[in-house]
CSV table of C-alpha atoms and ligand atoms in Angstrom, one decimal:
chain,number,residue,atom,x,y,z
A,1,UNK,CA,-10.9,9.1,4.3
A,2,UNK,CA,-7.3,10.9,4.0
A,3,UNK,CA,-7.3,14.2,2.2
A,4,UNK,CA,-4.2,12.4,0.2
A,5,UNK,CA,-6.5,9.9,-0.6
A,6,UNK,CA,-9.6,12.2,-1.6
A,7,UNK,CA,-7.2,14.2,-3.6
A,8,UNK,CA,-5.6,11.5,-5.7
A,9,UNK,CA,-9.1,9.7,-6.2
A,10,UNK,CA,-10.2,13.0,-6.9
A,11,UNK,CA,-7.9,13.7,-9.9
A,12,UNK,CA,-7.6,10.2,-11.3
A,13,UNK,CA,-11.0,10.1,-11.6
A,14,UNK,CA,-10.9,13.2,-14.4
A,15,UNK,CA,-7.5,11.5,-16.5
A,16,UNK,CA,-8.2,9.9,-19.6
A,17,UNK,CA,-6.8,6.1,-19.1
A,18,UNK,CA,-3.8,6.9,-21.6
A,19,UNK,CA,-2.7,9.7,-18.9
A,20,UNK,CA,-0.2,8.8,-16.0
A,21,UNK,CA,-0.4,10.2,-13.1
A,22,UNK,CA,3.3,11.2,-11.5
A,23,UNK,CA,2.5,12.0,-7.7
A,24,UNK,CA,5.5,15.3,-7.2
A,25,UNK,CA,6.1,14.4,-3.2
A,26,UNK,CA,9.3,16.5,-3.3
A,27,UNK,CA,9.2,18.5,0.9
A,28,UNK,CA,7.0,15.8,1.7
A,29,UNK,CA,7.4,13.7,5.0
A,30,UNK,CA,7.6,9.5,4.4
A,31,UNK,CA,4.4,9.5,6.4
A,32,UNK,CA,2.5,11.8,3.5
A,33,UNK,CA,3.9,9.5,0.6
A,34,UNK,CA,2.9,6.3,2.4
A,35,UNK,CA,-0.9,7.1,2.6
A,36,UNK,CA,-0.7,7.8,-1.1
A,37,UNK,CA,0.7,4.8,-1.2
A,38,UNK,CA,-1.5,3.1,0.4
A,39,UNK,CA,-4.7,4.6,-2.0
A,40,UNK,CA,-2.9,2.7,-4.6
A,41,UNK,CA,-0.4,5.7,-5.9
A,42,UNK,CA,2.9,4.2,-7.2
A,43,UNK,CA,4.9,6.5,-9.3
A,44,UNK,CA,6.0,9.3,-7.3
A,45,UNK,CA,8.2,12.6,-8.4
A,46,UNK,CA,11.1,14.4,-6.7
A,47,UNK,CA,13.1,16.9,-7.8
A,48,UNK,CA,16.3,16.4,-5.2
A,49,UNK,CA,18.4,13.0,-5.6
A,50,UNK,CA,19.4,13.0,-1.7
A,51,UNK,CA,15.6,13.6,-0.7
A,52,UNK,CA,14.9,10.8,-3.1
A,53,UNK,CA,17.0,8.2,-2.2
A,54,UNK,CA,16.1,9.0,1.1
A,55,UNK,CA,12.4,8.3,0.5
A,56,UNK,CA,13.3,5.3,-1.7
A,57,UNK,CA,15.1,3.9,1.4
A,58,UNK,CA,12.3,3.7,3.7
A,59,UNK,CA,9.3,3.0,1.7
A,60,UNK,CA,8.1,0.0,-0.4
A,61,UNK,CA,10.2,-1.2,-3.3
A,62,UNK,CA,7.8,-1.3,-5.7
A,63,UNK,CA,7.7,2.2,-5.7
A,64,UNK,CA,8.6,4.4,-9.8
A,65,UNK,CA,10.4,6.9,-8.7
A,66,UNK,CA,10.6,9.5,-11.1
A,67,UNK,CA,13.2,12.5,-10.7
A,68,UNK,CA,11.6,15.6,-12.1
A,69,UNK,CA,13.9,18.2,-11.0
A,70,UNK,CA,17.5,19.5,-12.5
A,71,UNK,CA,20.4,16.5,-12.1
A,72,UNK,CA,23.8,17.4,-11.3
A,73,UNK,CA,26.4,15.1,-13.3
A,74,UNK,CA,28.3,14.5,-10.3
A,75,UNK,CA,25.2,13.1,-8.5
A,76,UNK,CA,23.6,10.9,-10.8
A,77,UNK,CA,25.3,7.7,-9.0
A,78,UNK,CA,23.2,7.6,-6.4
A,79,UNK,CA,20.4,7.3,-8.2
A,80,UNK,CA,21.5,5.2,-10.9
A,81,UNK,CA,20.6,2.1,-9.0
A,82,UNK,CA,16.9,2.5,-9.2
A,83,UNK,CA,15.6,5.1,-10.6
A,84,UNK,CA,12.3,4.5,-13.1
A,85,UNK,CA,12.7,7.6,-15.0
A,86,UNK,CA,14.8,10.9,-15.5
A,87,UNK,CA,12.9,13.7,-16.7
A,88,UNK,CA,15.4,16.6,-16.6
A,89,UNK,CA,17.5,15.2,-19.4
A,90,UNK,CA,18.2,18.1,-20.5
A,91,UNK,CA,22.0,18.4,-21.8
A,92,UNK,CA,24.8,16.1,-23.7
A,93,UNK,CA,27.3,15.9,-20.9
A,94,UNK,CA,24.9,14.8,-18.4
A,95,UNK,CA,23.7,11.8,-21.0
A,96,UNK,CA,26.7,10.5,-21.3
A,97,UNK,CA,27.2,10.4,-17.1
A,98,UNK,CA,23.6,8.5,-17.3
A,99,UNK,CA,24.8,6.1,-19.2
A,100,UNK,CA,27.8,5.2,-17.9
A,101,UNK,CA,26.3,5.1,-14.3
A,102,UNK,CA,23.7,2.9,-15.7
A,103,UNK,CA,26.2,0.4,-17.6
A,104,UNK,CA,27.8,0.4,-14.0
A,105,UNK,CA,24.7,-1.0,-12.5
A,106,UNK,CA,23.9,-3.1,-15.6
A,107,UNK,CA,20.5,-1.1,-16.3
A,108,UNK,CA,19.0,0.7,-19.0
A,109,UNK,CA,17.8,4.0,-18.0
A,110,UNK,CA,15.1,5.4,-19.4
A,111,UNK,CA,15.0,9.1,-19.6
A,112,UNK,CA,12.7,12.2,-21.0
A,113,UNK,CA,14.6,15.1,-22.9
A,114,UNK,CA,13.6,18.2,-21.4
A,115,UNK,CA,13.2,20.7,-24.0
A,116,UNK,CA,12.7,24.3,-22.5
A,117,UNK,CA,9.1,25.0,-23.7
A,118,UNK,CA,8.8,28.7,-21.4
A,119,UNK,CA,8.4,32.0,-23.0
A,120,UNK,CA,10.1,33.2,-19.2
A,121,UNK,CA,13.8,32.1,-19.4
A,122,UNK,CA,14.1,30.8,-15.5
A,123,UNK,CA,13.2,26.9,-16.5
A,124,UNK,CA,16.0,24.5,-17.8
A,125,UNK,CA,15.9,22.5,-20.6
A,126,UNK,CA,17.3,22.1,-23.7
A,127,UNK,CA,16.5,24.8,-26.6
A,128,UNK,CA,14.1,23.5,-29.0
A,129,UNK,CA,16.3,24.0,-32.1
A,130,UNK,CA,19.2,21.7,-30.5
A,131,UNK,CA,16.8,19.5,-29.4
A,132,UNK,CA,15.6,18.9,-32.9
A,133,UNK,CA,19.5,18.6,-34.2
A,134,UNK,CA,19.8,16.2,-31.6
A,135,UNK,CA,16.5,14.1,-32.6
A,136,UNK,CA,17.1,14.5,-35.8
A,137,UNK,CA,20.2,12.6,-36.1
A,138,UNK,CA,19.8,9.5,-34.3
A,139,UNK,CA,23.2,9.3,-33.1
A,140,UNK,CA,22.3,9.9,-29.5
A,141,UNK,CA,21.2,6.0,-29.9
A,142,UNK,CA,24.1,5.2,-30.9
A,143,UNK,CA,26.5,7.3,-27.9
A,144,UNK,CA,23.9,6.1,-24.9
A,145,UNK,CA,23.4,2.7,-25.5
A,146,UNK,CA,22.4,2.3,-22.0
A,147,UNK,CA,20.2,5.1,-22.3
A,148,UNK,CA,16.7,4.6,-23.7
A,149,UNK,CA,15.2,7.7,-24.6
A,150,UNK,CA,10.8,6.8,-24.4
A,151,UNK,CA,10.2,10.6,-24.9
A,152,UNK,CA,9.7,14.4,-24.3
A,153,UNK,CA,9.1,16.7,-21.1
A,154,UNK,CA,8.7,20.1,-20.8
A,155,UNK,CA,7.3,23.1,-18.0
A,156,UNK,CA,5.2,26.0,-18.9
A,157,UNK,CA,5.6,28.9,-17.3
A,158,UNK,CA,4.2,29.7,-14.3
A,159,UNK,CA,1.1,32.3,-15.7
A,160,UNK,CA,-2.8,32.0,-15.5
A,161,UNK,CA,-2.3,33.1,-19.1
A,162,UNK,CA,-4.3,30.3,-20.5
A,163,UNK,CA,-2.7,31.6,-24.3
A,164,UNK,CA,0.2,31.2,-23.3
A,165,UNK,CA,0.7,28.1,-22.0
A,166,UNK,CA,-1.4,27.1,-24.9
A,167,UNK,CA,1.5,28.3,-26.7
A,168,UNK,CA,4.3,26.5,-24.7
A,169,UNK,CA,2.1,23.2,-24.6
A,170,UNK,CA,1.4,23.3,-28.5
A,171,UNK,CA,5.3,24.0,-29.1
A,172,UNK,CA,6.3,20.9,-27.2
A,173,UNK,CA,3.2,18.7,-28.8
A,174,UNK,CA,4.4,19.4,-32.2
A,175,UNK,CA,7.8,18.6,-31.4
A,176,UNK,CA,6.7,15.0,-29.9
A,177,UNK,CA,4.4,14.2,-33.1
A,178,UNK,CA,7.4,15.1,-35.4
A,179,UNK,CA,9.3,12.6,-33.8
A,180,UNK,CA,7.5,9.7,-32.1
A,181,UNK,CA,7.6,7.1,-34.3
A,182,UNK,CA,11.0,7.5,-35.7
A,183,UNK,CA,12.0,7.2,-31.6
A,184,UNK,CA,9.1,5.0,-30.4
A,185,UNK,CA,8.6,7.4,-27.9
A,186,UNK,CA,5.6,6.6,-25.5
A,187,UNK,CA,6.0,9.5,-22.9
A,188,UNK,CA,5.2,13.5,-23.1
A,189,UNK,CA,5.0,14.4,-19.7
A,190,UNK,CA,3.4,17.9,-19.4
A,191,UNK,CA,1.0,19.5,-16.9
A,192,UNK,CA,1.0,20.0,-13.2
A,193,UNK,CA,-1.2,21.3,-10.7
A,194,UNK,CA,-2.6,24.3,-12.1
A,195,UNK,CA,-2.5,23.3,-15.7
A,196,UNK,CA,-2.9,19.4,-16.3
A,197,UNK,CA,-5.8,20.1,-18.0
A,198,UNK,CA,-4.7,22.1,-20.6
A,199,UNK,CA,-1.5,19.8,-21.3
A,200,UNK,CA,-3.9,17.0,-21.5
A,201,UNK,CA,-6.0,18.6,-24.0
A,202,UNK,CA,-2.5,19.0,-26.0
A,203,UNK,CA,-1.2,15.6,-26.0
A,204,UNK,CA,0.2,15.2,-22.6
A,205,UNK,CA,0.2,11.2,-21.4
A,206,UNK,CA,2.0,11.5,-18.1
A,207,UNK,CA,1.1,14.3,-15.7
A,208,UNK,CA,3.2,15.8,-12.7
A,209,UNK,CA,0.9,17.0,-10.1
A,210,UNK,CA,1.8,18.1,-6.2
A,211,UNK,CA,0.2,20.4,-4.2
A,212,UNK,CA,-3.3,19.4,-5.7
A,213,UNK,CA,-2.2,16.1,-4.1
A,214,UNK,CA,-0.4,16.7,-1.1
A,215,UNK,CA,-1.2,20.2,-0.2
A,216,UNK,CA,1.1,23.4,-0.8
A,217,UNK,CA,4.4,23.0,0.2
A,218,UNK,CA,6.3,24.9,3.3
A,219,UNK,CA,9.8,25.5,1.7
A,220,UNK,CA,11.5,26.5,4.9
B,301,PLP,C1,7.2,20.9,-8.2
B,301,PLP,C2,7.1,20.4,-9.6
B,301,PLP,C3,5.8,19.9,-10.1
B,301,PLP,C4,4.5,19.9,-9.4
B,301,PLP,O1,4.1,21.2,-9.1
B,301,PLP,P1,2.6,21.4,-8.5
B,301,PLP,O2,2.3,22.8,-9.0
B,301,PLP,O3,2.8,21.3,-7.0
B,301,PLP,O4,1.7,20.4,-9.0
B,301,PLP,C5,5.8,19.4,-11.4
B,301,PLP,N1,6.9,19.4,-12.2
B,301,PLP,C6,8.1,19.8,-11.7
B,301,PLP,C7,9.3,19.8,-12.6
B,301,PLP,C8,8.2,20.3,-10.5
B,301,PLP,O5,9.4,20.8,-10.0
């Protein structure tokens, strides 16, 4: 059997069934995300629109892809014609680009706010206050009606610090509970390879996991 494949069934086998599993392929080669493919895998997260549409070119259409990583405005067309879901919504201006891109291609694009959860100040996202503002009133609804908001991501920092990132995890849970009915939200994604666990254990139901998948990636 694969390593791909040992690896997936591997970690599937510890999520509770509420828990998605987004597979992060981003450096990958085609030939890595097609034997998690074939073990069944069908979401699959990038974090670079060209790479992306790249990969979504020359693999099986019914592939989720999920884009995990910051989104320029200018280059959210591309994707726009089948992307599953945006997790890196993280700012006003590229909301409204979302939605008209999405009107353009007569979808509804569903899309995570990304609310900057990390005590270290490299991650984006959107400051929890203004994120709160922007929950609070509703109106977003009402400006990105081609925009359907199903929920919340954040990233911890990158620390063993297990108090920490019990800290940051905690943060973004509370947020979610505050507001998931009022927004029928369905998604928190939080965790990834080191820490899925943890985020599990504080309310994450879709996890972003790499390198325990696919090995650690060469970024040359
Ligand atoms: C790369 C990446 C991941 C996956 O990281 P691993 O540690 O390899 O599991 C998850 N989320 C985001 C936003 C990423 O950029």
């Amino acid at each position: 059997m694969s390593i791909i494949k040992t690896n997936l069934n591997q970690i599937k086998s510890t999520l509770p069934q509420h828990v998605n599993l987004v597979a992060v392929s981003k450096t990958k080669p085609i030939e890595d995300l097609q034997e998690a493919y074939n073990a069944g895998q069908r979401i699959f997260g990038e974090n670079k629109i060209q790479e992306m549409t790249d990969k979504w070119e020359s693999l099986p259409k019914d592939i989720d892809w999920h884009m995990i990583g910051h989104v320029q405005t200018n280059k959210v067309k591309y994707m726009a014609p089948y992307v599953g879901l945006i997790h890196s919504a993280d700012r006003l201006k590229l909301f409204k680009e979302i939605d008209k891109e999405a009107e353009k291609n007569n979808r509804i694009i569903k899309v995570l706010l990304q609310i900057k959860i990390a005590e270290e100040d490299s991650k984006f996202g959107m400051q929890p206050a203004e994120a709160k503002q922007l929950l609070d009133s509703n109106s977003f609804k009402e400006n990105y009606p081609n925009i359907n908001v199903v929920g919340l991501m954040g990233m911890a920092s990158f620390v063993d610090d297990q108090d920490q990132l019990t800290r940051e995890f905690s943060e973004l849970q509370k947020i979610y509970d505050r507001y998931k009915e009022q927004h029928n939200f369905t998604t928190l994604s939080m965790g990834m390879s080191g820490d899925y666990k943890l985020a599990i254990a504080y309310g994450s139901t879709m996890v972003r996991v790499g390198s325990a998948i696919f090995g650690e990636r060469n970024y040359n």
